[in-house]
CSV table of N, CA and C and ligand atoms in Angstrom, one decimal:
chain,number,residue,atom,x,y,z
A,1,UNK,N,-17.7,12.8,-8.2
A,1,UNK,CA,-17.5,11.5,-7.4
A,1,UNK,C,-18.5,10.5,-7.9
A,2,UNK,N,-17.8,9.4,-8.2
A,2,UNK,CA,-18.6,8.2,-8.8
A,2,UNK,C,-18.3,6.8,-7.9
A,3,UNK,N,-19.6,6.2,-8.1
A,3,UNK,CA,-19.0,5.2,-7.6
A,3,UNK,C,-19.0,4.2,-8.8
A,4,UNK,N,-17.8,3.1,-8.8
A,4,UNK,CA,-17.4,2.7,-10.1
A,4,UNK,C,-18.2,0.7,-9.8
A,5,UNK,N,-17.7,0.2,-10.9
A,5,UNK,CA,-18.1,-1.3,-10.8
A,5,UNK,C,-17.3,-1.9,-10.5
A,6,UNK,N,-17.5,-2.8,-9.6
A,6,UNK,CA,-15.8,-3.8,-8.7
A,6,UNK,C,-15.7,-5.0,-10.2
A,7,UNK,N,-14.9,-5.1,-10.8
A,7,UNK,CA,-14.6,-6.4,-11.3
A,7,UNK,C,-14.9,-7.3,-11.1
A,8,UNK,N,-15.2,-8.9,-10.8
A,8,UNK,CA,-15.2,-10.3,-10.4
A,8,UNK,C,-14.1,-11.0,-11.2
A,9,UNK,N,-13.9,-12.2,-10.0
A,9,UNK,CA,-12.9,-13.2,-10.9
A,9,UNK,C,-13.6,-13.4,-12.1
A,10,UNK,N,-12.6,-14.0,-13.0
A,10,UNK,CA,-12.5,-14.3,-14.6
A,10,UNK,C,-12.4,-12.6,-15.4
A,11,UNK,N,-12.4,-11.6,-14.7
A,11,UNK,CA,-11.7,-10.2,-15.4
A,11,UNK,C,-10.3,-10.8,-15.3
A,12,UNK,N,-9.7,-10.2,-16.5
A,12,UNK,CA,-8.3,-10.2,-16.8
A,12,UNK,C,-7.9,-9.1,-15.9
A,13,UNK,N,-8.1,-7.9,-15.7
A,13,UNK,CA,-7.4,-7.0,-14.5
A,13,UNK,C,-6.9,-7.7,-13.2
A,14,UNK,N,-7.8,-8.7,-13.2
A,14,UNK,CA,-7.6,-8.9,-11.7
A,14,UNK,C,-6.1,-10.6,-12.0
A,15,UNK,N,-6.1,-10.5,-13.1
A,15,UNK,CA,-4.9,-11.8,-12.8
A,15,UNK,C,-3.5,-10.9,-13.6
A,16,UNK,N,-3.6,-9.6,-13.5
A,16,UNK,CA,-2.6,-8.7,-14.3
A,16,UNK,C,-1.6,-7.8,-13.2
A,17,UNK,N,-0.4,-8.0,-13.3
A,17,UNK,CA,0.3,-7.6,-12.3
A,17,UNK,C,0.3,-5.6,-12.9
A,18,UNK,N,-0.1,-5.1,-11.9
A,18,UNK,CA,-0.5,-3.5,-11.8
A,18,UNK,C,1.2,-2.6,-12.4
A,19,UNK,N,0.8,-1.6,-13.0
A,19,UNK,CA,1.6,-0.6,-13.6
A,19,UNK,C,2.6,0.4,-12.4
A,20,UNK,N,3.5,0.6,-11.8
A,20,UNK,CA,4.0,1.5,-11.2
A,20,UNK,C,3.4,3.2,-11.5
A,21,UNK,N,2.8,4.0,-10.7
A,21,UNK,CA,2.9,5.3,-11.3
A,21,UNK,C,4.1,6.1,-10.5
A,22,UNK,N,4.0,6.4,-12.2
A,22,UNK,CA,5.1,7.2,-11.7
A,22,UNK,C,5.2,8.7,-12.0
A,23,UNK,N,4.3,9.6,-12.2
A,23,UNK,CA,3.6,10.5,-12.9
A,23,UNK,C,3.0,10.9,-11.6
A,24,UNK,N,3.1,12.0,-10.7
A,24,UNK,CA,2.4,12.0,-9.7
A,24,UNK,C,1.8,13.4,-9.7
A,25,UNK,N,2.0,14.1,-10.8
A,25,UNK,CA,1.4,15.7,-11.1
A,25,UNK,C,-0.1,15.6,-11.7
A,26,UNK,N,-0.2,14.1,-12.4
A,26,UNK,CA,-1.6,14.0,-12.7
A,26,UNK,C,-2.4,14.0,-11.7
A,27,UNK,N,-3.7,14.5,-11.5
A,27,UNK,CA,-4.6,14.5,-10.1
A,27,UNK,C,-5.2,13.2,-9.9
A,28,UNK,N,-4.3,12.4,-9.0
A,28,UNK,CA,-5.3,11.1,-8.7
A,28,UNK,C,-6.0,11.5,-8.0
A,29,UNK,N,-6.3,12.4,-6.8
A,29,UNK,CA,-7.7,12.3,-6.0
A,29,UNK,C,-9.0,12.4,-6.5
A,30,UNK,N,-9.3,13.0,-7.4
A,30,UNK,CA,-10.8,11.7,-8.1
A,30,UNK,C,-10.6,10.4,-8.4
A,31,UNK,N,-9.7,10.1,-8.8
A,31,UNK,CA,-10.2,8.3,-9.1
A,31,UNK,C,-10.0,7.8,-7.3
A,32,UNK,N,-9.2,8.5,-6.4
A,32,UNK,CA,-9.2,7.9,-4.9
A,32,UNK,C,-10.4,7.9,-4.4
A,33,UNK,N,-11.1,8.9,-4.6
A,33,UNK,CA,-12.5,9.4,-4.2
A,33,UNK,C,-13.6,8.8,-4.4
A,34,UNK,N,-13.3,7.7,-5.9
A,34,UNK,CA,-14.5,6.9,-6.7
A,34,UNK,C,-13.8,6.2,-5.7
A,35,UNK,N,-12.5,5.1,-5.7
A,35,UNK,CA,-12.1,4.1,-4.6
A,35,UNK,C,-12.9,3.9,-4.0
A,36,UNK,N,-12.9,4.7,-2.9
A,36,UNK,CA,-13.0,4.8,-1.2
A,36,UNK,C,-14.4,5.0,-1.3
A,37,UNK,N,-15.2,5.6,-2.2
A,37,UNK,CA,-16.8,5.5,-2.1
A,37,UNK,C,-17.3,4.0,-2.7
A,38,UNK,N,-16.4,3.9,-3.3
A,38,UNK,CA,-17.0,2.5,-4.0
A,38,UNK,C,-16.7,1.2,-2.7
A,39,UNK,N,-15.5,1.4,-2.3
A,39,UNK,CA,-15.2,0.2,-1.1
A,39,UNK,C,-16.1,0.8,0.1
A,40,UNK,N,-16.7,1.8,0.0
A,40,UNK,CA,-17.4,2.3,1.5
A,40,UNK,C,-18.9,1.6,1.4
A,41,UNK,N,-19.5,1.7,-0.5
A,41,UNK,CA,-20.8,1.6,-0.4
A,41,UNK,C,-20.6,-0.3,-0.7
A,42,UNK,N,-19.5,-0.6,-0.9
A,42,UNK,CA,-19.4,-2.4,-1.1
A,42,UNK,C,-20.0,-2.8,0.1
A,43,UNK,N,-20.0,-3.3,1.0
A,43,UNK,CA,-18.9,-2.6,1.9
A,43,UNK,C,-17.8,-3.4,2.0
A,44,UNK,N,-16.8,-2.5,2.1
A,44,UNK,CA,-15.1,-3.4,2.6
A,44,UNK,C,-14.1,-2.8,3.1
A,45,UNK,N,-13.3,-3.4,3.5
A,45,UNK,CA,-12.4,-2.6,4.2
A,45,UNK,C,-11.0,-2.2,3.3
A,46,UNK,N,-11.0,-2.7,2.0
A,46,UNK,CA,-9.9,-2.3,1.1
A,46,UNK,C,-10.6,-2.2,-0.3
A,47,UNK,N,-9.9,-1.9,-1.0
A,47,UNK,CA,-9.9,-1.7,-2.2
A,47,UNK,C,-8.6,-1.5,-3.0
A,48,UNK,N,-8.3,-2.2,-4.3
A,48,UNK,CA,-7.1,-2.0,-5.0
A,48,UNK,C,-7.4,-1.7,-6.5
A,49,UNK,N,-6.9,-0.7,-7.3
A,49,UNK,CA,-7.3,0.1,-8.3
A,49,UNK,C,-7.7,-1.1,-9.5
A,50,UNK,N,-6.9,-2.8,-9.5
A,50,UNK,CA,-7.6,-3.5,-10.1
A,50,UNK,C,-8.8,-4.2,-10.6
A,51,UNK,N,-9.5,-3.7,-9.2
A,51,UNK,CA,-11.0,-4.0,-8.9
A,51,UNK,C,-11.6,-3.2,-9.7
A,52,UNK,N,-11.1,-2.2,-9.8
A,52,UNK,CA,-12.4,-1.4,-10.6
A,52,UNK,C,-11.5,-1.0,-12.2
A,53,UNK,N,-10.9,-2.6,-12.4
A,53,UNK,CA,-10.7,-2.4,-14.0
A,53,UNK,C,-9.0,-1.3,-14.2
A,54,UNK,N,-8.3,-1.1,-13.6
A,54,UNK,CA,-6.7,-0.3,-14.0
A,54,UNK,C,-6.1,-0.8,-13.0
A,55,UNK,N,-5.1,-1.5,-13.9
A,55,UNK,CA,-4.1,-2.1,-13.4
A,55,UNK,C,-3.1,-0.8,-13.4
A,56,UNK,N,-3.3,-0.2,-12.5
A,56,UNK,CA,-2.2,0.8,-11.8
A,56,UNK,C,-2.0,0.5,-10.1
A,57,UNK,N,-0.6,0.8,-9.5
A,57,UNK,CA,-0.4,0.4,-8.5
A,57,UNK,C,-1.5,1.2,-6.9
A,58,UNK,N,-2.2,1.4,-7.1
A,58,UNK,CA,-3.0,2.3,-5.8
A,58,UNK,C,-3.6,1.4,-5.3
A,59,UNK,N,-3.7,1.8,-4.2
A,59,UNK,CA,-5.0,0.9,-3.6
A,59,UNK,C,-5.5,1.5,-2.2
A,60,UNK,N,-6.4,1.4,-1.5
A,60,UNK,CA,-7.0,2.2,-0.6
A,60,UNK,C,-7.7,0.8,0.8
A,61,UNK,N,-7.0,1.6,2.1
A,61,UNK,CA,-7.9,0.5,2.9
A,61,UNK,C,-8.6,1.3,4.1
A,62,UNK,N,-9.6,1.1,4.5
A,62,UNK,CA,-9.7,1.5,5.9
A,62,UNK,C,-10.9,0.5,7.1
A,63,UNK,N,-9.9,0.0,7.6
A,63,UNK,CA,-10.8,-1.2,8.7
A,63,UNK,C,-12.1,-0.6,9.4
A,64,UNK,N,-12.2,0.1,9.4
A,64,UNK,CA,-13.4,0.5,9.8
A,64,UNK,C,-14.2,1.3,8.9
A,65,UNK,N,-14.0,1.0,7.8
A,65,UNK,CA,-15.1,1.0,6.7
A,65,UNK,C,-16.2,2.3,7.2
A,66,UNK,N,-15.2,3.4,7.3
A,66,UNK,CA,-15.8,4.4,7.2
A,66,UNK,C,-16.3,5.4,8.6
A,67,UNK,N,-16.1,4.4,9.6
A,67,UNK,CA,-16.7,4.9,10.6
A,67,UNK,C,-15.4,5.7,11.6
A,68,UNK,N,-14.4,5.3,11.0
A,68,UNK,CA,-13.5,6.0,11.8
A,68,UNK,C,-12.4,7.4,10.6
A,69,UNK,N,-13.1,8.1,10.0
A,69,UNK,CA,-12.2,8.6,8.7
A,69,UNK,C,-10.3,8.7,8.7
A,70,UNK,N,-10.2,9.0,10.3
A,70,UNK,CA,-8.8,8.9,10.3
A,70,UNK,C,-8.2,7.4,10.1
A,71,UNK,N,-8.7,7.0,9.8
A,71,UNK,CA,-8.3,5.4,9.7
A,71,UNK,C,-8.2,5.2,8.2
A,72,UNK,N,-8.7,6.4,7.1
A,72,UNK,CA,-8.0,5.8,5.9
A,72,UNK,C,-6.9,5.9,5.5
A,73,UNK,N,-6.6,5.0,5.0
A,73,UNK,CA,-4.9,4.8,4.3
A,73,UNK,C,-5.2,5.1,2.2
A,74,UNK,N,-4.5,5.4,2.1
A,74,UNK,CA,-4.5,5.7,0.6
A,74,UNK,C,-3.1,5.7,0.0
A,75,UNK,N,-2.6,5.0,-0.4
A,75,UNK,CA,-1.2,4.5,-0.9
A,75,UNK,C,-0.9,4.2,-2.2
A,76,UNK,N,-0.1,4.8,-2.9
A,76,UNK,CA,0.4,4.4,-3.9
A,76,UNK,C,1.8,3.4,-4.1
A,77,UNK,N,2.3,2.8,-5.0
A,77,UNK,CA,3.1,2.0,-5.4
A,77,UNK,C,3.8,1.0,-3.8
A,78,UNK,N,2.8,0.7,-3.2
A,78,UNK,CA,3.2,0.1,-1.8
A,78,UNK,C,4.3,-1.4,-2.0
A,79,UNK,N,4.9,-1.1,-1.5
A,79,UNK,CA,5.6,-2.8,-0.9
A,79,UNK,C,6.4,-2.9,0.3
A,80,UNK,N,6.2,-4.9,0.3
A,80,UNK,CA,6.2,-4.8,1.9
A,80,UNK,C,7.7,-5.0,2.3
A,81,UNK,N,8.1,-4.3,3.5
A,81,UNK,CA,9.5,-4.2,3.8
A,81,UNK,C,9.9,-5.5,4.8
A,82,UNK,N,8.5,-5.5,5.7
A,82,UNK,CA,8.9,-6.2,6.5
A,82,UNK,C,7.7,-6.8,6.9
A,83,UNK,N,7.6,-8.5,7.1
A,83,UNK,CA,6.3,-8.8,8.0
A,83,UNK,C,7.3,-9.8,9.3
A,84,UNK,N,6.3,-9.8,10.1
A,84,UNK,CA,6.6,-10.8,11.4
A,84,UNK,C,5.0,-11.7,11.9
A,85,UNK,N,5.4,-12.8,12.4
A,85,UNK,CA,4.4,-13.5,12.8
A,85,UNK,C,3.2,-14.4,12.0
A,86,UNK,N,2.2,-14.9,11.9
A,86,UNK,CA,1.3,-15.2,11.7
A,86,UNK,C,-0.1,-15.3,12.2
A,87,UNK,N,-0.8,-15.2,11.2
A,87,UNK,CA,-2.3,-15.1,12.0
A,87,UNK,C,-3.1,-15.7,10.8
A,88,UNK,N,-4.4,-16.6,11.3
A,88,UNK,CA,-5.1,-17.7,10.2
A,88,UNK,C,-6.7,-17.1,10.8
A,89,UNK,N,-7.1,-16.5,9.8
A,89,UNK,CA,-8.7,-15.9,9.7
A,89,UNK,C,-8.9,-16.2,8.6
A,90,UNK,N,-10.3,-16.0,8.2
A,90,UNK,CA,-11.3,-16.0,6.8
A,90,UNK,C,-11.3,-15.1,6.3
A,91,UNK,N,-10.6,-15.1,5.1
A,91,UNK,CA,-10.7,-13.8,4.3
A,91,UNK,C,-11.7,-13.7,3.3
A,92,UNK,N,-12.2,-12.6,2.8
A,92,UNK,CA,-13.0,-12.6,1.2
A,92,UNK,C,-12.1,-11.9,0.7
A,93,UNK,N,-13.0,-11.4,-0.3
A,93,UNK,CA,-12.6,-10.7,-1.7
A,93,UNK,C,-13.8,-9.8,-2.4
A,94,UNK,N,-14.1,-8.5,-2.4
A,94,UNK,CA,-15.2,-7.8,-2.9
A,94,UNK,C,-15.7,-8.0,-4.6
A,95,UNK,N,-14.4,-8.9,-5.0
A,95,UNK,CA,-14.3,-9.7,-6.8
A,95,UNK,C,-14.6,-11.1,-6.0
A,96,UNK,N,-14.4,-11.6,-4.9
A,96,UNK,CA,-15.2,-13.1,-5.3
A,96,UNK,C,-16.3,-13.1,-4.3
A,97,UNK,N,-17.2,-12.2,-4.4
A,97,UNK,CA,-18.5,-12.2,-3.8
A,97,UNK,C,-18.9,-13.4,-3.4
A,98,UNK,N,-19.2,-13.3,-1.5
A,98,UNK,CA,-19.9,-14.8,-1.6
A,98,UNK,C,-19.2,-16.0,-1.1
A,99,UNK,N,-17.9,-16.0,-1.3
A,99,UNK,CA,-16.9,-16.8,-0.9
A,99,UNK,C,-15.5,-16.4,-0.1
A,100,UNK,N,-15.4,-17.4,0.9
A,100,UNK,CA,-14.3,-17.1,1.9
A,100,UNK,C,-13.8,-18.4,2.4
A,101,UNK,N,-12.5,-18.3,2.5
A,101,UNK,CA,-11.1,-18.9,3.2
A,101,UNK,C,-10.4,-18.4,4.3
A,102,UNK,N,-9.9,-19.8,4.9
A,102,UNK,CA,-8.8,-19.2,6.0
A,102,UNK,C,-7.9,-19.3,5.1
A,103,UNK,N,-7.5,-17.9,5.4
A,103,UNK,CA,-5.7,-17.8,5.1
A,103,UNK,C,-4.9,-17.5,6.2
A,104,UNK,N,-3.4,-18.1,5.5
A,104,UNK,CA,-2.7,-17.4,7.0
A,104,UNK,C,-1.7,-16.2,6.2
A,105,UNK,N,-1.4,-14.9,7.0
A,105,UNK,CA,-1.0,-14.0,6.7
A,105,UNK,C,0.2,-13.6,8.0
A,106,UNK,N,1.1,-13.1,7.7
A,106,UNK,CA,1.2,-12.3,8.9
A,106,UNK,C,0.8,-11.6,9.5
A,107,UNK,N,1.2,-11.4,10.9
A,107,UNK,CA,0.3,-10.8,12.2
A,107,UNK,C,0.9,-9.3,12.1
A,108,UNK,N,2.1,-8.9,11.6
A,108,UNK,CA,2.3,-7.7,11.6
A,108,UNK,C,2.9,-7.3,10.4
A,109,UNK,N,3.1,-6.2,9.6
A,109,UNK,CA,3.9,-6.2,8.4
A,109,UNK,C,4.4,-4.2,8.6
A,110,UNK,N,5.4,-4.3,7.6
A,110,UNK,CA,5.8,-2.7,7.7
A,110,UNK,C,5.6,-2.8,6.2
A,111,UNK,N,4.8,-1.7,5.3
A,111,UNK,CA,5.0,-1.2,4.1
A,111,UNK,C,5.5,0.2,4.3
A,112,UNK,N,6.2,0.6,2.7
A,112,UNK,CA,6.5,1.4,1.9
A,112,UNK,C,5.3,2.0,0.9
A,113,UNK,N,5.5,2.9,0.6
A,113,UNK,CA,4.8,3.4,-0.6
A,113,UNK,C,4.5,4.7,-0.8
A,114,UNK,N,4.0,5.4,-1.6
A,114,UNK,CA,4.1,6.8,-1.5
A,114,UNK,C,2.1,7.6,-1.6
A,115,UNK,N,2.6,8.9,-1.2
A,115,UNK,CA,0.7,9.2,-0.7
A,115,UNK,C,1.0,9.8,-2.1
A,116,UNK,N,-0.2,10.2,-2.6
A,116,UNK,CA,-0.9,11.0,-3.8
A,116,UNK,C,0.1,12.6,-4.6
A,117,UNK,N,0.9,12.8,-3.5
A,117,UNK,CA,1.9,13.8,-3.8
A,117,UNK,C,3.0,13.3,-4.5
A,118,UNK,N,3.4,11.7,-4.1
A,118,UNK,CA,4.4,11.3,-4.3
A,118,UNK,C,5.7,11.5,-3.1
A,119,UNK,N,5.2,12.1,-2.2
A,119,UNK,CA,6.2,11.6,-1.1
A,119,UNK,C,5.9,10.1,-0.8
A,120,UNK,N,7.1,10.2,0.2
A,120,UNK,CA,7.0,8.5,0.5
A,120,UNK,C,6.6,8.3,2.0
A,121,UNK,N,6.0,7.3,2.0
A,121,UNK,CA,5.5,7.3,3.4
A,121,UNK,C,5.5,6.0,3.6
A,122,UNK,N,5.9,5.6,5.3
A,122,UNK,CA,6.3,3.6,5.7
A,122,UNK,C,4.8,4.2,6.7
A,123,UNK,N,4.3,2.5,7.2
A,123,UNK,CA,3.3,2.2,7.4
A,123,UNK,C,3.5,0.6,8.2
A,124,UNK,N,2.5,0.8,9.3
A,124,UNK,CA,2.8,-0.7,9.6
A,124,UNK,C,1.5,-0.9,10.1
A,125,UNK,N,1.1,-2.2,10.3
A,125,UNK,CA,-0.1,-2.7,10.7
A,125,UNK,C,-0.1,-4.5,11.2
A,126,UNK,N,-0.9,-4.5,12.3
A,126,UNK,CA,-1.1,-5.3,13.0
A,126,UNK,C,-2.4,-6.4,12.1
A,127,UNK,N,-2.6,-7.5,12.8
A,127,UNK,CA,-4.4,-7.9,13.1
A,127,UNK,C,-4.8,-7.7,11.9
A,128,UNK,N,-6.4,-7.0,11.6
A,128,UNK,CA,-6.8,-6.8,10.4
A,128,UNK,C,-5.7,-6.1,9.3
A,129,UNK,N,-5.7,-5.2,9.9
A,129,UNK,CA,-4.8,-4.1,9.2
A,129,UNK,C,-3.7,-4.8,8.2
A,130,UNK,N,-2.6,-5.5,8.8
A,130,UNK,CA,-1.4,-6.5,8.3
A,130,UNK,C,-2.1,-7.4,7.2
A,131,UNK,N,-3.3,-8.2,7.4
A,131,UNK,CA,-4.0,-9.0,6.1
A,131,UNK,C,-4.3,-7.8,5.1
A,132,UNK,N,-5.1,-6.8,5.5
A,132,UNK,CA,-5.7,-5.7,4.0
A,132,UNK,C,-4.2,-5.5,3.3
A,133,UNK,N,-3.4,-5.1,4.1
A,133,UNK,CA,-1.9,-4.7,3.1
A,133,UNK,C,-1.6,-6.0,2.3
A,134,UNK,N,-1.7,-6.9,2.9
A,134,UNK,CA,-1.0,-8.1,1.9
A,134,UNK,C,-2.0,-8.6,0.9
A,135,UNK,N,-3.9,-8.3,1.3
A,135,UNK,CA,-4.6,-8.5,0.1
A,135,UNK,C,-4.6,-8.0,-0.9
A,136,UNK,N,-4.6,-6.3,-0.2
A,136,UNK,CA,-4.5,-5.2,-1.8
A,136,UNK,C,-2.7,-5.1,-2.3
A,137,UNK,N,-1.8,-5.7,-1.5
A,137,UNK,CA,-0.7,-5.7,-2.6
A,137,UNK,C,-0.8,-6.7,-3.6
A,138,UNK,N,-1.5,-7.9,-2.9
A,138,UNK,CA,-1.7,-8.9,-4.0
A,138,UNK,C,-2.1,-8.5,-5.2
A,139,UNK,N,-3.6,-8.0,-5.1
A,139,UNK,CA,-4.1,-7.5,-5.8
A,139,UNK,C,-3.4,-6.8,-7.1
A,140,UNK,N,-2.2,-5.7,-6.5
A,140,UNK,CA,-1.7,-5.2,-7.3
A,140,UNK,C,-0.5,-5.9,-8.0
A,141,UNK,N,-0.3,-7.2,-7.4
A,141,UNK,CA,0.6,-8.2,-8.0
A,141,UNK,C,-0.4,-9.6,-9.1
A,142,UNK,N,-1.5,-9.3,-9.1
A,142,UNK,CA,-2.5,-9.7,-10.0
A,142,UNK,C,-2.6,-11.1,-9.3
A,143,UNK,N,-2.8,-11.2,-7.9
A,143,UNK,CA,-2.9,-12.3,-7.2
A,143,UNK,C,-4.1,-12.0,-6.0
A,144,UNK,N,-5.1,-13.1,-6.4
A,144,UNK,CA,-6.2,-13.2,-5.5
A,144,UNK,C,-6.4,-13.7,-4.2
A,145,UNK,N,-6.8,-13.9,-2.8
A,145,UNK,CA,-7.1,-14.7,-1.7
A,145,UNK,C,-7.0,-16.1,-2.0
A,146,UNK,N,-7.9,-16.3,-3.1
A,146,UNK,CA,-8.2,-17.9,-3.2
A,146,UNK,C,-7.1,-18.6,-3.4
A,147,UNK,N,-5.7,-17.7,-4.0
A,147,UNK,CA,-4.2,-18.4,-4.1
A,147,UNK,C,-3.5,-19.0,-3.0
A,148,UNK,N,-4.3,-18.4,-2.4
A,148,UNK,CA,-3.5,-18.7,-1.0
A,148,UNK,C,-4.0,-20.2,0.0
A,149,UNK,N,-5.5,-20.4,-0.8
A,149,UNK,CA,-6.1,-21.2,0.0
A,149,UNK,C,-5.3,-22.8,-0.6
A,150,UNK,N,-6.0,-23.8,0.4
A,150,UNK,CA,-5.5,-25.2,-0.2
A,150,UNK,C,-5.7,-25.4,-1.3
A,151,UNK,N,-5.3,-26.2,-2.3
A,151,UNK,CA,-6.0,-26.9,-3.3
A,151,UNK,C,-7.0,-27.2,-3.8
A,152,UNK,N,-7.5,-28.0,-3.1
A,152,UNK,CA,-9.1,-28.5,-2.9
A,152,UNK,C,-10.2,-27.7,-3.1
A,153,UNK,N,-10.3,-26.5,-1.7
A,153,UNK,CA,-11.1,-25.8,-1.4
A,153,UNK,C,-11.2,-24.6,-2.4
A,154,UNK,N,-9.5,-23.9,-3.4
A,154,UNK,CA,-9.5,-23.4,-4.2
A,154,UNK,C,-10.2,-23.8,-5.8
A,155,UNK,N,-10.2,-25.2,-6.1
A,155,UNK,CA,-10.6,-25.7,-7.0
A,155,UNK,C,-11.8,-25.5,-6.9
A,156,UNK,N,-12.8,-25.7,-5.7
A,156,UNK,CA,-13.8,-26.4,-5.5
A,156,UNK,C,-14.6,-24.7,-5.7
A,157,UNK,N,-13.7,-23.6,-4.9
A,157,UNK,CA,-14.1,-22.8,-5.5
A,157,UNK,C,-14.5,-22.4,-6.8
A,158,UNK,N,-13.1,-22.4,-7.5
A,158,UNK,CA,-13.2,-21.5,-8.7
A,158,UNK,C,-14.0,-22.5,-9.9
A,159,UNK,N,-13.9,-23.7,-9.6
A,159,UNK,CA,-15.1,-24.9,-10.5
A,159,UNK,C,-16.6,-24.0,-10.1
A,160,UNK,N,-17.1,-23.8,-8.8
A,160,UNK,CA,-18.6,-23.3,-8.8
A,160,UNK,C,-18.6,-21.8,-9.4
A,161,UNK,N,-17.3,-20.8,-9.2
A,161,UNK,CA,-17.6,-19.0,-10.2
A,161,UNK,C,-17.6,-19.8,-11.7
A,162,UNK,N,-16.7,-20.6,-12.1
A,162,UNK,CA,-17.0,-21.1,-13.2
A,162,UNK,C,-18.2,-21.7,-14.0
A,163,UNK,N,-18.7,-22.3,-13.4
A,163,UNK,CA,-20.2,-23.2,-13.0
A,163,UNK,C,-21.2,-21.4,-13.6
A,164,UNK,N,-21.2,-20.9,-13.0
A,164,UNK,CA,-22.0,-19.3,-12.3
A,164,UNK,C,-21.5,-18.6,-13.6
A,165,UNK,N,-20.7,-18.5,-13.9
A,165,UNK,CA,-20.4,-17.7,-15.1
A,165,UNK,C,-21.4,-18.6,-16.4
A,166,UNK,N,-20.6,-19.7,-16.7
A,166,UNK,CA,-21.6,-20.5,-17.7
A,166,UNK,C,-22.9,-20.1,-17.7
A,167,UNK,N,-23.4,-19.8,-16.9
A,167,UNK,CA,-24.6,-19.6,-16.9
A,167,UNK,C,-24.9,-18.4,-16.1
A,168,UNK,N,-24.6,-17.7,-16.5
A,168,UNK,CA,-24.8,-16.0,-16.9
A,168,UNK,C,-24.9,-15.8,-15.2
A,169,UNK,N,-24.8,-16.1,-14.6
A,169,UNK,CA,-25.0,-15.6,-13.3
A,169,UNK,C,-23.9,-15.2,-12.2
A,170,UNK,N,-23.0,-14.3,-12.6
A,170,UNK,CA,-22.0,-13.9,-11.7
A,170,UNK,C,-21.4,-12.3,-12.2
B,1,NI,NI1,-9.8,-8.3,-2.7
């Protein structure tokens, strides 16, 4: 078990729409195990296999960051079947360290996807829960929070990681 390096914007992984697996005899539970330690010691409540550089479809969430273990989710090739409602909070991003927006997401969503075996398993989530699914699907659709924000506030962002990169500090 390792814990691995999260990406930041301006990695190419993270603007790369993720690989389907479809190979489910190879053992992913090590690279889930780097995941889930790596989003445990970030700290965060999700994680998507882009972050840490493989654009393959997995991604890992658990809202309580550890303190509740039946609460992790670990999903492969997820998509969403169904959302309802809306809800407008501050999201981050464990790649854009440091910076946060309101987004609006839906308030409730149903995914698809399959566990580590390759069965398939639906899933639904409310509140926090419903934003982590739609962050880390993004994710694995090579799309970040900040897409979501207004114009402005997006620019204003990605002009200062730009700013920060120039000058070696990000
Ligand atoms: Ni993220």
């Amino acid at each position: 078990m390792a814990l691995r390096s999260i990406v930041k914007f301006g990695s190419p992984e993270l603007d790369t729409p993720s690989v389907e697996i479809k190979d489910f005899s190879d053992d992913l539970e090590p690279l889930v195990q780097d995941m889930v330690q790596t989003m445990y010691a970030a700290p965060g409540v999700g994680l998507a296999a882009p972050q840490i550089g493989l654009n393959t479809r997995l991604m890992v969430i658990d809202i309580t960051v550890g303190e509740d273990p039946k609460q992790l989710i670990v999903m492969a090739n997820p998509v969403m079947l169904e959302k309802e409602g809306e809800q407008r909070e501050e999201e981050g991003c464990l790649s854009v360290p440091g910076y946060a927006g309101v987004v609006q997401r839906p308030e409730w969503v149903k995914v698809q996807g399959q566990d580590l075996k390759g069965n398939e398993v639906t899933m639904e989530g409310t509140g926090l829960l419903a934003r982590a699914f739609c962050h880390e699907i993004d994710h694995l659709d090579g799309k970040l929070f900040i897409e979501h924000l207004g114009m402005l506030k997006r620019d204003l962002i990605k002009r200062k990681i730009k700013k920060r990169i120039r000058q070696g500090d990000w």
